[in-house]
Amino acid sequence: MSVLIFIDQAEGHVKKASLEALSYGAKVAEQLGTTAEGVVLGTVTEDLAALGKYGVKKIHHVSNDTLNHFDAQVFTAVIAQAVTAANATVVIFSNNVDGKAIAPRLAARLKAGLVSGAVALPDTSNGFVVKKNVFSGKAFANIALSSPIKIISLNANSYKIVAGEGTAEVAPLNATVEASRVKVTAVNKVTGEVPLSEAEIVVSGGRGLKGPENWGMIEELAHLLGAATACSRPVADVHWRPHHEHVGQTGLAIAPNLYIAIGISGAIQHLAGVNRSKVIVVINKDPEAPFFKAADYGIVGDAFEVVPKIIEAVKKVKGIA
Amino acid sequence: MKILVCISKTPDTTAKIAFTDNNTKFAQDGVQWIINPYDEWYALVRAIELKEKDPSTVLHLVTVAGADTDPVIRKALALGGDEAFRVNADSHDSFYIASQIAEIAKTGNYDLIFTGKETIDYNGSSIGGMVAELLNLPYVSLAIKFDLNGTTTTITREIEGGEEICEVQLPLVVSCQKGMAEQRIPNMKGIMGARTKPLKVVEPVATEVLTSIVGFELPPAKAGVKLVPADNPAELVRLLHEEAKQI
Ligand SMILES: Cc1cc2nc3c(=O)[nH]c(=O)nc-3n(C[C@H](O)[C@H](O)[C@H](O)COP(=O)(O)OP(=O)(O)OC[C@H]3O[C@@H](n4cnc5c(N)ncnc54)[C@H](O)[C@@H]3O)c2cc1C
């Protein structure tokens, strides 16, 4: 018996979401009185044994070149073999792009109950119950899993990374790898930016910023804070900002530690994508803007006057300037 | 060419979220039901566009739900589906739902199955992947662009921090999100025509249920916003640094 964690990597680097999943999986294993193991696919440049510090005892590594391109079907078949190798009864994914594609496939293959978007450790006091986000972050549901194998995909920033001591045994897994039926022809990545889905701080702008030419201060503030930038839907719709920055019900749902909303009204559909943020700061010139009801801190004022002053103050705090 | 689009009903985006029966049931009073936005705006509309380009395309819809979903399915037919199946079952278990859809898909021999990226109520993003696995088909998730050339599909999908373009042969399953198409409003002709289009009610096949909802919770209320005067933004930075400890 074990808890198996899928370690997601891109271009050889383990994603931050996977460190959360590893820490979470190690705790689940502790709760169940068993051990945590990991599975990683493809070529990895990082020291896998060092991932032991997040609590995994063993890492199954399938280093087949085919696996350097993501294909949900191929990955699922390989992970299913790792589930057997690890004799896993609980499998953990990050609820990110890859996890959303593989976890359900694996669940169907293994007839395993799946809770996607988990936000807390399972309650194992009476069965196996996992809390997840529902209604786009407006509520939680507690879901009981009754199948012998259980699959959980963990929402980003829902479990803190716990690093201790220890190294993991890295065990090459000689799995059968099918040929992929998905041919990747191009990958366009925005380089040099913090990926929005993984960011701990997000600086976001809305229609109140009047035009794309005014985003310099948003980018500068984000850069100073090591944050990602985001925007409201109308801003992406009129192409002031790229579509992948659009957050909300129809865009990306995020849960950073700090969300700074500038010139955004806080319509319910926008809130649905950001209401899981730990701390929300709102800067809006309209004191009646609905966003203030969801905010922890706020300034009623003109963004064009307030934001440059915030930038100066952040520089002072950071010892720059 | 045969396309199957998976449709589910969800509460309207602005619906009040509340629970009854000791927090075990969603309070439906006064809730307006809509087609899940991802199913409608992106999956269904893109399928309609494909049919408009090649009128020999057959476009079917499937939902797994009780009879109260019929108005929502009729609206999807009004937008442009040819025929709809409603598997007569009420379940929140994604494996159960996906198994029912896979059963319909098997009998219809579809070239393409579209789902929305997730529903806005249970946020599972699971049905597409499960259906693909049950049918042993490739699955491309989070598609933002979809083109068809003969039996080859070219799909742009979201990845972390960017996008990826891939080519896959039919048949396959695709989950759709923003970018695929633009929302449409059904016209009078569509609404009238939808009344006579077949909506077939099918009984479910026996399938295990692997998960069940024990109860719901609402997030704790916010303590209220702490306002900082506009002429002193440095105070906000101090609070974020010293009190919230976020910067
Ligand atoms: C089904 C559906 C799904 C949707 N999905 C999304 C979604 O995913 N994400 C999303 O964001 N929206 C979504 N929307 C749209 C949403 O309802 C709002 O229209 C949108 O969020 C408003 O964006 P905004 O706040 O940037 O613009 P506005 O509503 O125009 O608000 C601009 C705000 O800026 C303030 N402002 C103006 N000038 C200044 C200044 N100089 N300084 C400071 N503040 C200023 C104003 O007071 C105002 O509050 C959806 C709508 C529907 C119907």
XYZ file of C-alpha atoms and ligand atoms in Angstrom:
621
model
C 0.000 0.000 0.000
C 1.209 3.518 -0.722
C 0.201 7.004 -1.722
C 1.504 7.792 -5.200
C 2.114 11.388 -6.273
C 2.417 12.390 -9.917
C 5.422 14.710 -10.212
C 4.710 17.073 -13.076
C 7.678 18.507 -14.921
C 8.228 20.815 -17.870
C 11.491 20.938 -19.792
C 13.180 18.879 -17.102
C 12.073 21.070 -14.185
C 9.679 19.923 -11.519
C 6.749 22.334 -11.269
C 6.067 24.185 -8.029
C 2.580 22.652 -7.988
C 4.238 19.248 -7.686
C 6.092 20.285 -4.539
C 2.700 21.120 -3.027
C 1.348 17.760 -4.219
C 4.367 15.932 -2.765
C 4.007 17.663 0.619
C 0.268 16.942 0.604
C 0.756 13.316 -0.455
C 3.347 12.740 2.266
C 0.866 13.976 4.851
C -1.916 11.770 3.442
C 0.452 8.786 3.655
C 1.225 9.659 7.269
C -2.514 9.853 8.002
C -3.018 6.400 6.476
C 0.034 4.931 8.153
C 1.738 4.170 4.856
C 4.511 5.601 2.685
C 4.480 8.206 -0.063
C 6.039 7.480 -3.442
C 6.340 9.626 -6.548
C 6.220 8.981 -10.270
C 7.910 11.186 -12.841
C 7.876 10.776 -16.611
C 10.400 11.917 -19.202
C 13.849 13.459 -18.999
C 14.436 15.372 -15.774
C 17.445 17.600 -15.137
C 16.791 18.027 -11.437
C 18.095 15.811 -8.659
C 15.132 13.518 -8.086
C 16.546 11.965 -4.921
C 16.481 15.426 -3.329
C 12.684 15.457 -3.633
C 12.815 13.123 -0.645
C 12.882 16.220 1.502
C 9.183 16.696 0.733
C 8.423 13.350 2.311
C 8.511 10.790 -0.524
C 10.481 7.616 0.107
C 10.731 6.354 -3.460
C 10.405 7.871 -6.916
C 9.489 5.764 -9.934
C 11.133 7.312 -12.959
C 10.136 6.382 -16.503
C 12.737 8.111 -18.646
C 11.433 7.411 -22.113
C 11.858 10.152 -24.761
C 8.267 9.761 -25.953
C 7.268 11.141 -22.559
C 8.955 14.479 -23.147
C 5.796 15.489 -24.986
C 2.600 15.468 -23.043
C -0.180 13.162 -24.161
C -2.887 12.353 -21.643
C -3.522 8.906 -23.118
C 0.108 7.776 -23.103
C 0.801 9.296 -19.682
C -2.263 7.613 -18.181
C -1.184 4.177 -19.370
C 2.293 4.677 -17.882
C 1.025 6.063 -14.571
C -1.341 3.095 -14.294
C 1.749 0.864 -14.399
C 3.356 2.966 -11.678
C 0.204 2.564 -9.569
C 0.704 -1.197 -9.810
C 4.453 -0.948 -9.122
C 3.800 1.162 -6.019
C 0.726 -0.803 -5.016
C -0.921 2.564 -4.547
C -4.377 3.030 -3.063
C -4.349 6.818 -3.251
C -3.036 8.767 -6.237
C -2.418 12.507 -6.072
C -2.220 14.989 -8.938
C -1.982 18.761 -9.099
C -5.213 20.197 -10.454
C -3.242 21.969 -13.191
C -3.278 21.664 -16.978
C -1.686 18.199 -17.040
C -3.448 16.912 -13.940
C -6.846 17.920 -15.319
C -6.148 15.831 -18.415
C -4.659 12.728 -16.769
C -6.433 12.343 -13.414
C -9.882 11.679 -14.955
C -8.444 9.282 -17.527
C -6.661 7.346 -14.822
C -9.799 7.370 -12.677
C -11.842 5.847 -15.506
C -9.143 3.297 -16.239
C -8.807 2.160 -12.619
C -12.461 2.680 -11.698
C -11.217 4.995 -9.002
C -13.300 7.736 -7.428
C -11.907 11.173 -8.246
C -12.085 14.443 -6.374
C -10.710 17.227 -8.525
C -9.887 20.612 -7.070
C -9.263 19.395 -3.522
C -8.428 22.155 -1.049
C -7.679 20.241 2.154
C -6.356 16.959 3.501
C -8.814 14.063 3.411
C -10.823 13.370 6.537
C -10.105 9.721 7.250
C -11.847 9.560 10.616
C -14.915 7.941 9.091
C -14.308 6.724 5.547
C -12.379 8.943 3.152
C -13.846 12.398 2.616
C -12.195 15.149 0.613
C -13.114 18.831 0.591
C -13.200 20.527 -2.779
C -14.157 23.849 -4.301
C -17.548 24.024 -5.959
C -19.641 26.795 -7.518
C -16.475 28.470 -8.776
C -15.060 29.047 -5.333
C -18.314 30.240 -3.796
C -18.663 27.067 -1.680
C -17.024 23.789 -0.696
C -18.349 20.257 -0.991
C -17.196 17.301 1.076
C -16.995 14.238 -1.144
C -16.828 10.660 0.101
C -14.858 8.212 -2.035
C -15.930 4.593 -1.868
C -13.695 2.890 -4.462
C -10.630 0.801 -3.510
C -8.330 3.261 -5.319
C -8.897 6.958 -4.730
C -7.639 9.863 -6.820
C -7.284 13.448 -5.643
C -6.195 16.438 -7.673
C -5.048 19.309 -5.508
C -5.780 22.955 -6.271
C -2.768 25.262 -6.536
C -1.782 27.119 -3.347
C -4.116 24.953 -1.262
C -1.405 23.142 0.666
C 1.844 24.671 1.760
C 5.140 23.175 0.682
C 6.738 21.381 3.630
C 10.448 20.710 3.212
C 12.322 18.642 5.767
C 15.218 16.234 5.627
C 15.662 13.081 3.619
C 16.360 11.714 0.188
C 14.240 9.454 -1.960
C 15.276 6.216 -3.597
C 15.050 6.747 -7.359
C 13.805 3.575 -9.011
C 13.823 3.395 -12.819
C 10.492 1.976 -13.963
C 10.564 -0.061 -17.121
C 7.071 0.701 -18.311
C 5.466 -0.048 -21.651
C 5.055 3.272 -23.471
C 2.541 3.450 -26.314
C 3.111 5.635 -29.348
C 1.398 9.006 -29.027
C -1.515 9.789 -31.313
C -1.086 13.510 -30.581
C 1.583 15.222 -32.672
C 2.791 18.456 -31.116
C 3.767 20.879 -33.869
C 4.530 24.054 -31.898
C 4.884 25.336 -28.356
C 4.556 29.065 -27.703
C 5.600 30.005 -24.211
C 5.700 33.421 -22.690
C 9.170 33.446 -21.265
C 10.500 35.398 -18.340
C 7.135 35.766 -16.646
C 5.804 34.116 -13.530
C 3.128 31.639 -14.728
C -0.203 32.979 -13.504
C -1.500 29.634 -12.247
C 1.531 29.183 -9.980
C 2.025 32.777 -8.834
C 1.914 33.633 -5.127
C 1.216 37.284 -5.850
C -0.901 38.543 -8.743
C -1.314 42.164 -9.836
C -4.427 42.532 -11.940
C -5.886 45.398 -13.952
C -9.360 46.133 -15.254
C -11.116 48.498 -17.583
C -10.447 51.289 -15.094
C -6.927 51.493 -16.508
C -8.410 53.014 -19.676
C -6.017 51.469 -22.196
C -3.110 49.077 -22.834
C -0.636 51.954 -22.770
C -1.252 52.314 -19.038
C -0.137 48.808 -18.114
C 3.457 49.888 -17.519
C 2.766 50.605 -13.851
C 0.972 47.263 -13.431
C 3.959 45.437 -14.907
C 6.407 47.447 -12.843
C 4.558 46.696 -9.610
C 4.302 43.011 -10.559
C 7.981 42.874 -11.384
C 8.934 44.442 -8.040
C 6.795 41.925 -6.153
C 7.848 38.889 -8.217
C 4.200 38.654 -9.197
C 2.278 37.551 -12.266
C -0.028 39.956 -14.089
C -3.699 39.282 -14.772
C -6.727 41.156 -16.066
C -10.506 41.192 -16.165
C -12.400 39.736 -19.076
C -13.300 42.906 -21.007
C -9.629 43.868 -20.960
C -8.695 40.584 -22.678
C -11.697 40.823 -24.999
C -10.547 44.166 -26.412
C -6.986 42.837 -26.615
C -5.397 45.263 -24.189
C -3.880 42.164 -22.607
C -3.340 38.570 -23.824
C -6.139 36.065 -23.257
C -4.108 33.859 -20.951
C -4.156 36.686 -18.367
C -7.949 36.717 -18.145
C -9.105 35.509 -14.739
C -12.620 34.749 -13.590
C -15.447 32.398 -14.245
C -14.714 32.130 -17.960
C -10.974 32.616 -17.580
C -8.446 31.129 -15.232
C -9.362 30.441 -11.600
C -6.449 31.322 -9.340
C -5.714 31.264 -5.627
C -2.621 33.350 -4.952
C -1.620 34.466 -1.467
C -2.068 38.079 -2.512
C -4.337 39.426 -5.280
C -4.131 43.124 -6.064
C -7.067 44.311 -8.177
C -6.637 47.719 -9.791
C -9.527 49.403 -11.616
C -11.667 46.268 -11.525
C -15.278 46.529 -10.398
C -15.474 43.045 -8.887
C -18.400 41.607 -10.820
C -19.513 38.202 -9.557
C -18.002 36.466 -12.605
C -14.622 38.055 -11.927
C -14.773 37.170 -8.226
C -15.529 33.556 -9.119
C -11.988 33.207 -10.407
C -10.136 35.036 -7.635
C -12.214 34.640 -4.458
C -9.934 31.886 -3.180
C -7.006 34.335 -2.910
C -5.799 34.573 0.699
C -5.474 38.358 0.822
C -7.295 40.651 -1.599
C -6.340 44.305 -2.131
C -8.647 46.547 -4.125
C -7.807 49.916 -5.629
C -10.836 51.566 -7.187
C -12.025 55.162 -7.402
C -15.639 54.135 -6.825
C -16.326 53.491 -3.110
C -19.409 51.507 -4.152
C -17.408 49.051 -6.301
C -18.586 45.553 -5.277
C -14.980 44.361 -5.034
C -14.536 46.187 -1.697
C -16.955 43.670 -0.109
C -14.571 40.834 -0.969
C -11.399 42.749 -0.124
C -9.150 42.616 2.925
C -7.463 45.952 2.208
C -8.516 48.758 -0.060
C -7.881 52.257 -1.265
C -10.671 54.372 -2.661
C -8.728 56.443 -5.143
C -7.519 57.028 -8.662
C -5.217 54.234 -9.794
C -3.091 56.672 -11.771
C -2.263 58.576 -8.598
C -2.169 55.696 -6.135
C -0.229 52.984 -7.980
C 2.943 55.036 -8.644
C 3.057 55.851 -4.923
C 2.637 52.183 -4.049
C 5.526 51.364 -6.358
C 7.728 53.863 -4.521
C 6.716 52.455 -1.137
C 7.388 48.869 -2.257
C 10.822 49.928 -3.480
C 11.553 51.304 -0.007
C 10.374 48.113 1.697
C 12.504 46.046 -0.676
C 15.502 48.308 -0.146
C 15.614 49.377 -3.797
C 15.580 53.076 -4.833
C -18.856 13.570 -40.003
C -20.684 13.054 -36.703
C -20.157 15.266 -33.676
C -21.405 14.690 -30.142
C -21.483 17.657 -27.761
C -21.870 17.040 -24.019
C -24.235 19.512 -22.381
C -24.962 20.067 -18.735
C -27.169 22.512 -16.945
C -25.767 24.828 -14.284
C -27.204 27.595 -12.131
C -26.959 30.991 -13.792
C -23.596 32.666 -13.079
C -25.183 35.204 -10.738
C -27.307 32.657 -8.805
C -27.214 32.878 -5.031
C -25.383 29.889 -3.610
C -27.157 28.413 -0.583
C -27.875 24.946 0.776
C -30.788 23.150 2.439
C -31.432 19.859 4.263
C -28.697 20.394 6.791
C -26.306 21.619 4.093
C -26.578 18.485 1.985
C -28.540 19.901 -0.959
C -28.138 22.920 -3.214
C -31.033 25.332 -2.665
C -32.783 25.486 -6.031
C -35.465 28.028 -5.112
C -35.416 30.943 -7.504
C -32.376 29.616 -9.333
C -32.364 30.105 -13.067
C -30.765 27.230 -14.987
C -28.617 27.770 -18.025
C -26.479 25.647 -20.335
C -23.065 25.419 -18.693
C -21.252 28.387 -20.336
C -18.241 26.330 -21.501
C -20.546 23.749 -23.083
C -22.612 26.389 -24.796
C -20.304 29.189 -25.865
C -17.320 27.111 -26.817
C -18.121 23.411 -27.390
C -21.566 23.767 -28.916
C -20.956 26.934 -30.922
C -17.700 25.584 -32.390
C -19.547 22.388 -33.384
C -22.281 24.479 -35.008
C -19.626 26.387 -36.952
C -18.159 23.100 -38.201
C -21.612 22.035 -39.324
C -22.164 25.359 -41.089
C -18.924 24.809 -42.999
C -19.849 21.255 -43.910
C -23.653 20.886 -43.881
C -23.421 17.091 -44.140
C -22.194 17.122 -40.532
C -24.538 15.516 -38.022
C -24.576 17.242 -34.646
C -25.902 15.392 -31.616
C -26.171 16.520 -28.021
C -26.090 14.436 -24.885
C -26.914 15.190 -21.281
C -27.179 12.944 -18.242
C -29.949 14.486 -16.171
C -33.562 14.404 -15.075
C -36.527 15.751 -17.043
C -36.072 19.235 -15.513
C -33.133 19.656 -17.902
C -35.312 19.436 -21.010
C -35.733 23.231 -21.410
C -31.959 23.649 -21.316
C -31.476 20.923 -23.931
C -34.190 22.498 -26.099
C -32.227 25.745 -25.987
C -29.115 23.879 -27.142
C -31.163 22.403 -29.991
C -32.404 25.905 -30.811
C -28.835 27.079 -31.136
C -28.162 24.405 -33.739
C -28.027 20.760 -32.619
C -29.829 18.189 -34.794
C -30.889 15.727 -32.172
C -30.423 15.272 -28.421
C -30.153 12.375 -26.008
C -31.016 12.709 -22.360
C -29.865 9.824 -20.242
C -32.504 9.761 -17.555
C -30.412 9.777 -14.387
C -29.451 12.255 -11.705
C -25.897 11.897 -10.499
C -22.990 14.015 -9.360
C -20.441 11.217 -9.785
C -18.321 11.989 -12.820
C -17.475 8.323 -13.476
C -21.157 7.458 -13.571
C -21.944 10.363 -15.915
C -18.966 9.674 -18.188
C -19.931 6.002 -18.416
C -23.424 6.961 -19.609
C -22.017 9.361 -22.195
C -19.518 6.733 -23.392
C -22.416 4.319 -23.886
C -24.255 6.830 -26.110
C -21.020 7.611 -27.938
C -20.384 3.932 -28.699
C -23.747 3.431 -30.343
C -23.456 6.644 -32.387
C -19.931 6.139 -33.741
C -18.944 9.778 -33.459
C -15.848 11.254 -35.090
C -15.581 14.039 -32.572
C -16.755 14.516 -29.007
C -16.734 18.000 -27.496
C -17.151 18.904 -23.840
C -16.750 22.206 -22.012
C -13.568 22.498 -19.943
C -15.582 22.172 -16.720
C -18.983 22.977 -15.303
C -19.297 26.162 -13.292
C -21.117 24.370 -10.437
C -19.102 21.257 -9.589
C -15.903 22.376 -11.358
C -14.884 18.789 -12.038
C -13.165 19.091 -15.443
C -13.353 15.303 -15.558
C -15.958 14.175 -18.063
C -13.903 14.644 -21.250
C -10.904 12.715 -19.951
C -13.058 9.919 -18.570
C -15.093 9.549 -21.762
C -11.882 9.461 -23.811
C -10.425 6.729 -21.616
C -13.618 4.667 -21.655
C -13.598 4.849 -25.476
C -9.813 4.489 -25.779
C -9.583 7.756 -27.728
C -7.010 10.564 -27.659
C -7.988 13.524 -25.477
C -6.957 17.120 -25.986
C -7.981 19.302 -23.065
C -8.401 23.060 -22.656
C -8.625 23.722 -26.381
C -8.701 27.376 -27.372
C -8.724 26.835 -31.160
C -9.900 23.928 -33.278
C -9.612 23.384 -37.024
C -10.514 20.450 -39.173
C -8.962 19.437 -42.463
C -10.334 16.132 -43.716
C -9.700 13.726 -40.881
C -6.873 15.771 -39.367
C -7.595 18.180 -36.535
C -5.298 21.034 -35.608
C -5.837 22.145 -32.038
C -4.311 24.917 -29.963
C -4.512 24.143 -26.272
C -3.552 25.996 -23.134
C -0.421 24.959 -21.282
C 1.110 26.669 -18.256
C 2.465 30.027 -19.365
C 1.560 29.633 -23.013
C -0.020 27.414 -25.637
C 0.724 24.327 -27.642
C -0.421 23.412 -31.142
C -0.997 19.773 -31.972
C -2.363 17.562 -34.708
C -4.573 14.585 -34.004
C -6.513 12.289 -36.319
C -10.246 11.781 -35.797
C -11.829 10.336 -33.738
C -10.986 12.109 -30.508
C -12.358 13.924 -27.473
C -11.733 17.654 -26.946
C -12.530 19.861 -23.958
C -13.251 23.427 -25.001
C -12.679 26.800 -23.416
C -12.566 30.464 -24.236
C -11.245 31.233 -27.698
C -12.943 28.351 -29.510
C -15.941 30.424 -30.590
C -18.076 33.423 -29.718
C -21.326 33.159 -27.803
C -24.504 33.175 -29.947
C -28.128 33.907 -29.249
C -30.735 31.525 -30.704
C -32.962 33.138 -33.341
C -36.717 32.680 -33.783
C -36.273 30.101 -36.546
C -33.977 28.071 -34.326
C -36.358 28.253 -31.377
C -39.338 27.174 -33.490
C -37.334 24.399 -35.172
C -36.082 23.065 -31.844
C -39.622 22.094 -30.860
C -39.775 19.416 -33.507
C -36.211 18.136 -33.190
C -35.909 14.735 -31.509
C -35.048 14.709 -27.804
C -34.621 11.043 -27.015
C -34.859 9.905 -23.429
C -32.631 6.903 -22.787
C -32.529 4.848 -19.593
C -29.081 4.641 -17.942
C -26.896 1.536 -18.046
C -25.939 -0.032 -14.728
C -22.699 1.614 -13.536
C -20.948 1.966 -10.222
C -21.088 5.237 -8.347
C -17.668 5.943 -6.849
C -18.208 9.238 -5.054
C -20.988 10.931 -3.122
C -21.504 14.399 -1.699
C -21.591 14.303 2.094
C -22.334 17.986 2.545
C -21.615 21.552 1.540
C -20.002 24.468 3.339
C -19.893 28.158 2.649
C -16.562 29.929 3.047
C -16.228 31.948 6.265
C -17.367 35.538 5.851
C -14.642 38.136 5.296
C -13.831 40.318 8.283
C -14.465 43.420 6.188
C -12.178 45.649 4.220
C -9.574 47.795 5.937
C -9.500 51.050 4.014
C -6.336 53.099 3.701
C -6.587 56.791 2.751
C -5.768 57.503 -0.904
C -3.135 60.075 0.043
C -1.137 57.522 2.030
C -0.542 54.407 -0.134
C 2.667 53.735 1.802
C 0.421 52.697 4.701
C -1.082 49.959 2.493
C 2.385 48.665 1.709
C 3.258 48.728 5.406
C 0.123 46.722 6.266
C 0.847 44.159 3.547
C 4.397 43.879 4.800
C 3.911 43.887 8.559
C 0.331 42.748 9.169
C -0.616 40.483 6.251
C 3.035 39.477 5.767
C 2.586 39.024 2.041
C 5.271 41.328 0.658
C -21.362 34.581 -18.150
C -20.346 35.661 -17.891
C -19.035 35.303 -17.630
C -18.076 36.291 -17.335
N -16.800 35.904 -17.037
C -15.906 36.852 -16.610
C -14.596 36.489 -16.205
O -14.199 35.342 -16.286
N -13.761 37.456 -15.766
C -14.124 38.771 -15.691
O -13.314 39.603 -15.254
N -15.352 39.148 -16.083
C -16.240 38.218 -16.559
N -17.470 38.617 -16.968
C -17.738 40.057 -17.073
C -18.076 40.697 -15.741
O -19.462 40.575 -15.514
C -17.682 42.182 -15.751
O -18.289 42.792 -16.859
C -16.198 42.433 -15.814
O -15.499 41.683 -14.826
C -15.920 43.902 -15.615
O -14.549 44.179 -15.826
P -13.877 45.458 -15.182
O -14.115 45.450 -13.726
O -12.455 45.483 -15.652
O -14.609 46.656 -15.917
P -15.750 47.652 -15.420
O -16.962 46.930 -14.983
O -15.874 48.652 -16.504
O -15.136 48.312 -14.146
C -14.048 49.183 -14.162
C -13.804 49.624 -12.731
O -12.676 50.499 -12.733
C -12.937 51.576 -11.858
N -12.121 52.706 -12.313
C -12.292 53.481 -13.412
N -11.311 54.384 -13.523
C -10.491 54.214 -12.457
C -9.300 54.828 -12.005
N -8.742 55.846 -12.666
N -8.729 54.375 -10.866
C -9.282 53.344 -10.170
N -10.394 52.731 -10.556
C -11.002 53.141 -11.688
C -14.417 51.822 -11.935
O -14.886 52.434 -10.753
C -14.951 50.385 -12.100
O -15.238 49.790 -10.843
C -18.431 37.660 -17.323
C -19.759 38.009 -17.626
C -20.705 37.034 -17.907
C -22.113 37.452 -18.203
